[in-house]
Coordinates of C-alpha atoms in Angstrom, one line a residue:
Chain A
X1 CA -2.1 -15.6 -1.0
X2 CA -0.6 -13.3 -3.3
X3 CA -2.4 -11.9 -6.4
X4 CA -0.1 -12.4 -9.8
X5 CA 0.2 -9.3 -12.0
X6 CA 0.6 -9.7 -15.4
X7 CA 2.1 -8.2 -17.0
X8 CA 5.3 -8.2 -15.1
X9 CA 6.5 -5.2 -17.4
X10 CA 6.0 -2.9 -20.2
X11 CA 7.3 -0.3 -22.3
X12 CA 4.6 1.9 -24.5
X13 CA 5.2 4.9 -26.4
X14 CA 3.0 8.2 -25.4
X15 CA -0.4 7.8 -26.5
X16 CA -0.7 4.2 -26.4
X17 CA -3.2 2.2 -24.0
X18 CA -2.0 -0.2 -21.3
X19 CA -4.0 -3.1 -19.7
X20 CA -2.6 -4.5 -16.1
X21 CA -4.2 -7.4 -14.6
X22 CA -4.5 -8.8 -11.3
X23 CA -5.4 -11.9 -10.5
X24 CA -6.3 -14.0 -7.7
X25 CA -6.9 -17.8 -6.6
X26 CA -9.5 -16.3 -3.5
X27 CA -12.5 -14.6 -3.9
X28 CA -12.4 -11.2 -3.6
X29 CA -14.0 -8.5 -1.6
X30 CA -12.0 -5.7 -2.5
X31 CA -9.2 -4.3 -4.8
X32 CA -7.2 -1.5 -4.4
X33 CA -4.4 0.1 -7.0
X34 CA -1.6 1.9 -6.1
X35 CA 1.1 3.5 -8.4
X36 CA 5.0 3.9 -7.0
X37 CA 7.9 6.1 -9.0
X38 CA 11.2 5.0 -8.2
X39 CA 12.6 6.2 -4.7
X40 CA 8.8 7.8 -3.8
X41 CA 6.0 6.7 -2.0
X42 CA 3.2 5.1 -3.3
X43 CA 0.1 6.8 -4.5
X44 CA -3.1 5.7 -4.7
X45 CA -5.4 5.2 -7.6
X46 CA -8.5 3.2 -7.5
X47 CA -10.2 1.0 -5.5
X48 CA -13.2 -1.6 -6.4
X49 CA -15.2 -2.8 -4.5
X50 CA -17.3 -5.9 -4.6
X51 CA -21.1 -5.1 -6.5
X52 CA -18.9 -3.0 -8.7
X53 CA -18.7 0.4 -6.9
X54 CA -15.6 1.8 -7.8
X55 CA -13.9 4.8 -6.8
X56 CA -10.7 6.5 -7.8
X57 CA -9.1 9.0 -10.0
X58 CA -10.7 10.5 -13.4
X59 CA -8.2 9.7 -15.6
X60 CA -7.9 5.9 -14.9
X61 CA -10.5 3.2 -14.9
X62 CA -10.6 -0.6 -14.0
X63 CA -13.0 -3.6 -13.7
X64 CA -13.5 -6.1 -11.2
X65 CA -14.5 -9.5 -12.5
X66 CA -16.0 -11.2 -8.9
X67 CA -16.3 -14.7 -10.7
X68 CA -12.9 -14.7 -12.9
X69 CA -11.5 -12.7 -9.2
X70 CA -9.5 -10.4 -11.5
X71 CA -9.4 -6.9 -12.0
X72 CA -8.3 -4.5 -14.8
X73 CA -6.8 -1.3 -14.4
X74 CA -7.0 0.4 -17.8
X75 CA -4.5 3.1 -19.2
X76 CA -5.6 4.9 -21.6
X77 CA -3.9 8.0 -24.2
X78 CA -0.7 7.1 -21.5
X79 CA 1.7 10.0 -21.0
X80 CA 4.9 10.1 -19.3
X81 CA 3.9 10.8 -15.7
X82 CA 2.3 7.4 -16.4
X83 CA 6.0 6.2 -15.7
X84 CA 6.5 3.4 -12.6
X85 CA 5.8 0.5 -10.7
X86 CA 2.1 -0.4 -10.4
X87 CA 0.5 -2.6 -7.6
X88 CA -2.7 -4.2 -6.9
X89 CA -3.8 -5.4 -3.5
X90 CA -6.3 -7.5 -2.9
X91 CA -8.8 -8.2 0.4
X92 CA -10.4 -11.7 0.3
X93 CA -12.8 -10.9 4.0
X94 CA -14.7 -8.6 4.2
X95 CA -14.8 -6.7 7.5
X96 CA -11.2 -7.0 7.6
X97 CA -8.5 -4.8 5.9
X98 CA -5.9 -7.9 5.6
X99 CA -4.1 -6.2 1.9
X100 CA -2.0 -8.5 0.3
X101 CA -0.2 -7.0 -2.9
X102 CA 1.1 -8.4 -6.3
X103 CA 4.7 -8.2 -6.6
X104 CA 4.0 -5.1 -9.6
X105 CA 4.2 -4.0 -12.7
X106 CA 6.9 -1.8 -14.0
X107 CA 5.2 0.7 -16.4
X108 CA 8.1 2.5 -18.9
X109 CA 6.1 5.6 -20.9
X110 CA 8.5 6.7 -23.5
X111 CA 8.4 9.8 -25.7
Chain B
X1 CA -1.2 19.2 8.3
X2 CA -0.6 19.9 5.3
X3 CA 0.3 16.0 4.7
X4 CA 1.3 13.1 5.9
X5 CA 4.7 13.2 8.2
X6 CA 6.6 10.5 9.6
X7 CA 9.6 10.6 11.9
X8 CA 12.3 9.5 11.8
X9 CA 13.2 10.3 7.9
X10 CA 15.8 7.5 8.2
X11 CA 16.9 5.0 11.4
X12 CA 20.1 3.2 11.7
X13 CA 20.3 0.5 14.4
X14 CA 21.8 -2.7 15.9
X15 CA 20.2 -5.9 15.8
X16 CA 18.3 -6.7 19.3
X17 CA 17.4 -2.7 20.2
X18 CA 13.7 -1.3 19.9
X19 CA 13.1 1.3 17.8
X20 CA 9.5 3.3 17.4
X21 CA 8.4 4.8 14.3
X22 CA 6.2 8.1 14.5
X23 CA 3.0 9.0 12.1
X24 CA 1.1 12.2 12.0
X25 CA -1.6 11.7 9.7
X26 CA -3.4 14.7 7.7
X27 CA -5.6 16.5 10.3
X28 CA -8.9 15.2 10.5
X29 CA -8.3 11.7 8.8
X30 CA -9.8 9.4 10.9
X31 CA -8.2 6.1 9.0
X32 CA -4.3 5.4 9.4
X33 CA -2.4 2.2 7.8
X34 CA 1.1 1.1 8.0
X35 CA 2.7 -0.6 5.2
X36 CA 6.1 -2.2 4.6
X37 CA 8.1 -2.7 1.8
X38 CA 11.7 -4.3 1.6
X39 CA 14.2 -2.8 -1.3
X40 CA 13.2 -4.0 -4.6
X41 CA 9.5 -5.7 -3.0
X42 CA 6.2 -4.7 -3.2
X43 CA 4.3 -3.4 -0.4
X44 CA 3.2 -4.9 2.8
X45 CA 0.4 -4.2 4.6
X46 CA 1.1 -4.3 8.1
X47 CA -2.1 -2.5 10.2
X48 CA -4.7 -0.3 10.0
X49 CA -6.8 1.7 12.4
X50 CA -10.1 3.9 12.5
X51 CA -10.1 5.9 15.0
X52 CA -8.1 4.3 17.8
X53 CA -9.1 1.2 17.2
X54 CA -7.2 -1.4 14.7
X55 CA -10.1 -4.1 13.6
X56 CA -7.2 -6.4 12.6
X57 CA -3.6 -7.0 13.4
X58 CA -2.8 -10.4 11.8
X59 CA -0.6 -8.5 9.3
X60 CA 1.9 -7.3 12.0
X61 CA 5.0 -9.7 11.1
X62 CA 5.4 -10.8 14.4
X63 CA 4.9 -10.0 18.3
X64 CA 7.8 -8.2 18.6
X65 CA 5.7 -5.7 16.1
X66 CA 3.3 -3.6 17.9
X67 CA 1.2 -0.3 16.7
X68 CA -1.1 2.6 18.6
X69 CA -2.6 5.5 18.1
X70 CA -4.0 8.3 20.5
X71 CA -6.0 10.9 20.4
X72 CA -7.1 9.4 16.7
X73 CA -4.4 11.0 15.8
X74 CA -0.4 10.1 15.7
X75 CA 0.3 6.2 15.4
X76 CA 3.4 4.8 16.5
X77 CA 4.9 1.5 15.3
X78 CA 7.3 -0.3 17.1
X79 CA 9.6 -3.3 17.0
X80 CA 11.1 -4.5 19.9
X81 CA 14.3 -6.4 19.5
X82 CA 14.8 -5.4 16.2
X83 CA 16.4 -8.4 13.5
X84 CA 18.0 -7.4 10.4
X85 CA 15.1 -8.7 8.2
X86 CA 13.2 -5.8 9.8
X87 CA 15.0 -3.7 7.2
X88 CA 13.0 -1.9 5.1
X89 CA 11.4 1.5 4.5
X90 CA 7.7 1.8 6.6
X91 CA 5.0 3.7 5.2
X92 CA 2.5 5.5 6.6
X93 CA -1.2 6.8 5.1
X94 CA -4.2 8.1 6.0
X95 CA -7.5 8.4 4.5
X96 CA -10.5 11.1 5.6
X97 CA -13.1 8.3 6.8
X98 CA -13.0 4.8 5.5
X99 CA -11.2 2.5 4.8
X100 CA -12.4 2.9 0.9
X101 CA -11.5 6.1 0.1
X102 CA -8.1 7.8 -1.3
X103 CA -4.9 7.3 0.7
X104 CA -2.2 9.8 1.2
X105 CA 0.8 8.0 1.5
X106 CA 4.1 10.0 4.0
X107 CA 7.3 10.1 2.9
X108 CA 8.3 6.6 5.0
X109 CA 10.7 6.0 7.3
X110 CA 13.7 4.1 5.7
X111 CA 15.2 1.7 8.7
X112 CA 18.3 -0.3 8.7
X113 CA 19.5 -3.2 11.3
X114 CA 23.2 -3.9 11.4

């Protein structure tokens, strides 16, 4: 089943902080993030993984709540390249890489 | 490679032909995933493989969907008798190992069914 993003979009000025959630009615296993600009291909950002290991980029930095089955990606100081559509895909087996993604948030960074 | 490639760039076709979509992963990435996303959606997931192997195909769409990849190298998706919800633009990425590490996405390969 499909995770729900929340929320479905905002617009911060540079320098402000951002929270995206993701949410799930499954337990989860593992959740990736992935961050889109318009007309390019995705690029990914973080992934968590269930006992809290986490790996992704320096800049960025999420939770994974197992027993809410929600993660965070936090945004912090945002700047413009911060611009676009972010996703969250979540694997409810483990041994399996069955992704299923939100349907994104649309992240607007303006000066 | 210096990244990610996939061939064709963009694919133009009639309903009911088979068409085959071409990956080249960054050199030595053992980890390959297709994706698809359909204009204004979100993405897709559609296989992936380590090594040659694929663990799990249940995301393919349907049987007329099929993926391989030799030589743990270059995948190729195709989709036999093609329908116009096949539309969309397929992604390709690879990652160095596992499954749990950073993917580098390709450019994708934008296909349209008349």
């Amino acid at each position: 089943q499909q995770p729900v993003q929340s929320p479905q979009a905002v617009i911060l000025r540079e320098g402000e902080d951002a929270v995206i959630n993701c949410s799930s009615s499954k337990a989860l296993y593992s959740v990736h993030w992935y961050r889109q600009k318009h007309g390019e291909a995705p690029v990914f950002l973080m992934i968590l993984l269930k006992g809290g290991e986490q790996k992704g980029h320096d800049k960025i930095s999420a939770s994974f709540n197992e027993k809410k089955q929600q993660s965070s990606l936090y945004l912090t100081a945002s700047q413009l390249s911060y611009s676009g559509t972010y996703f969250c895909g979540t694997e409810t087996r483990a041994g399996s890489y069955q992704l299923t993604f939100g349907k994104g948030t649309k992240l607007s960074v303006i000066p | 490679g210096a990244g990610v490639s996939q061939s064709p760039s963009n694919k133009v076709t009639e309903k009911g032909k088979d068409v085959e979509l071409r990956c080249d992963p960054i050199s030595g990435h053992t980890a390959l995933y297709w994706y698809r996303q359909s204009l204004g959606q979100g993405l897709e997931f559609l296989i992936y493989f380590q090594g040659n192997s694929a663990p799990d195909k249940s995301g393919l769409p349907s049987d007329r969907f099929s993926a391989e990849r030799t030589g743990g190298s270059v995948s190729t998706l195709t989709i036999q008798r093609t329908q116009q919800e096949d539309s969309a633009v397929y992604l390709c990425a690879s990652s160095l190992m596992t499954r749990q590490e950073t993917q580098y996405f390709g450019p994708g390969t934008r296909l349209l069914v008349l």
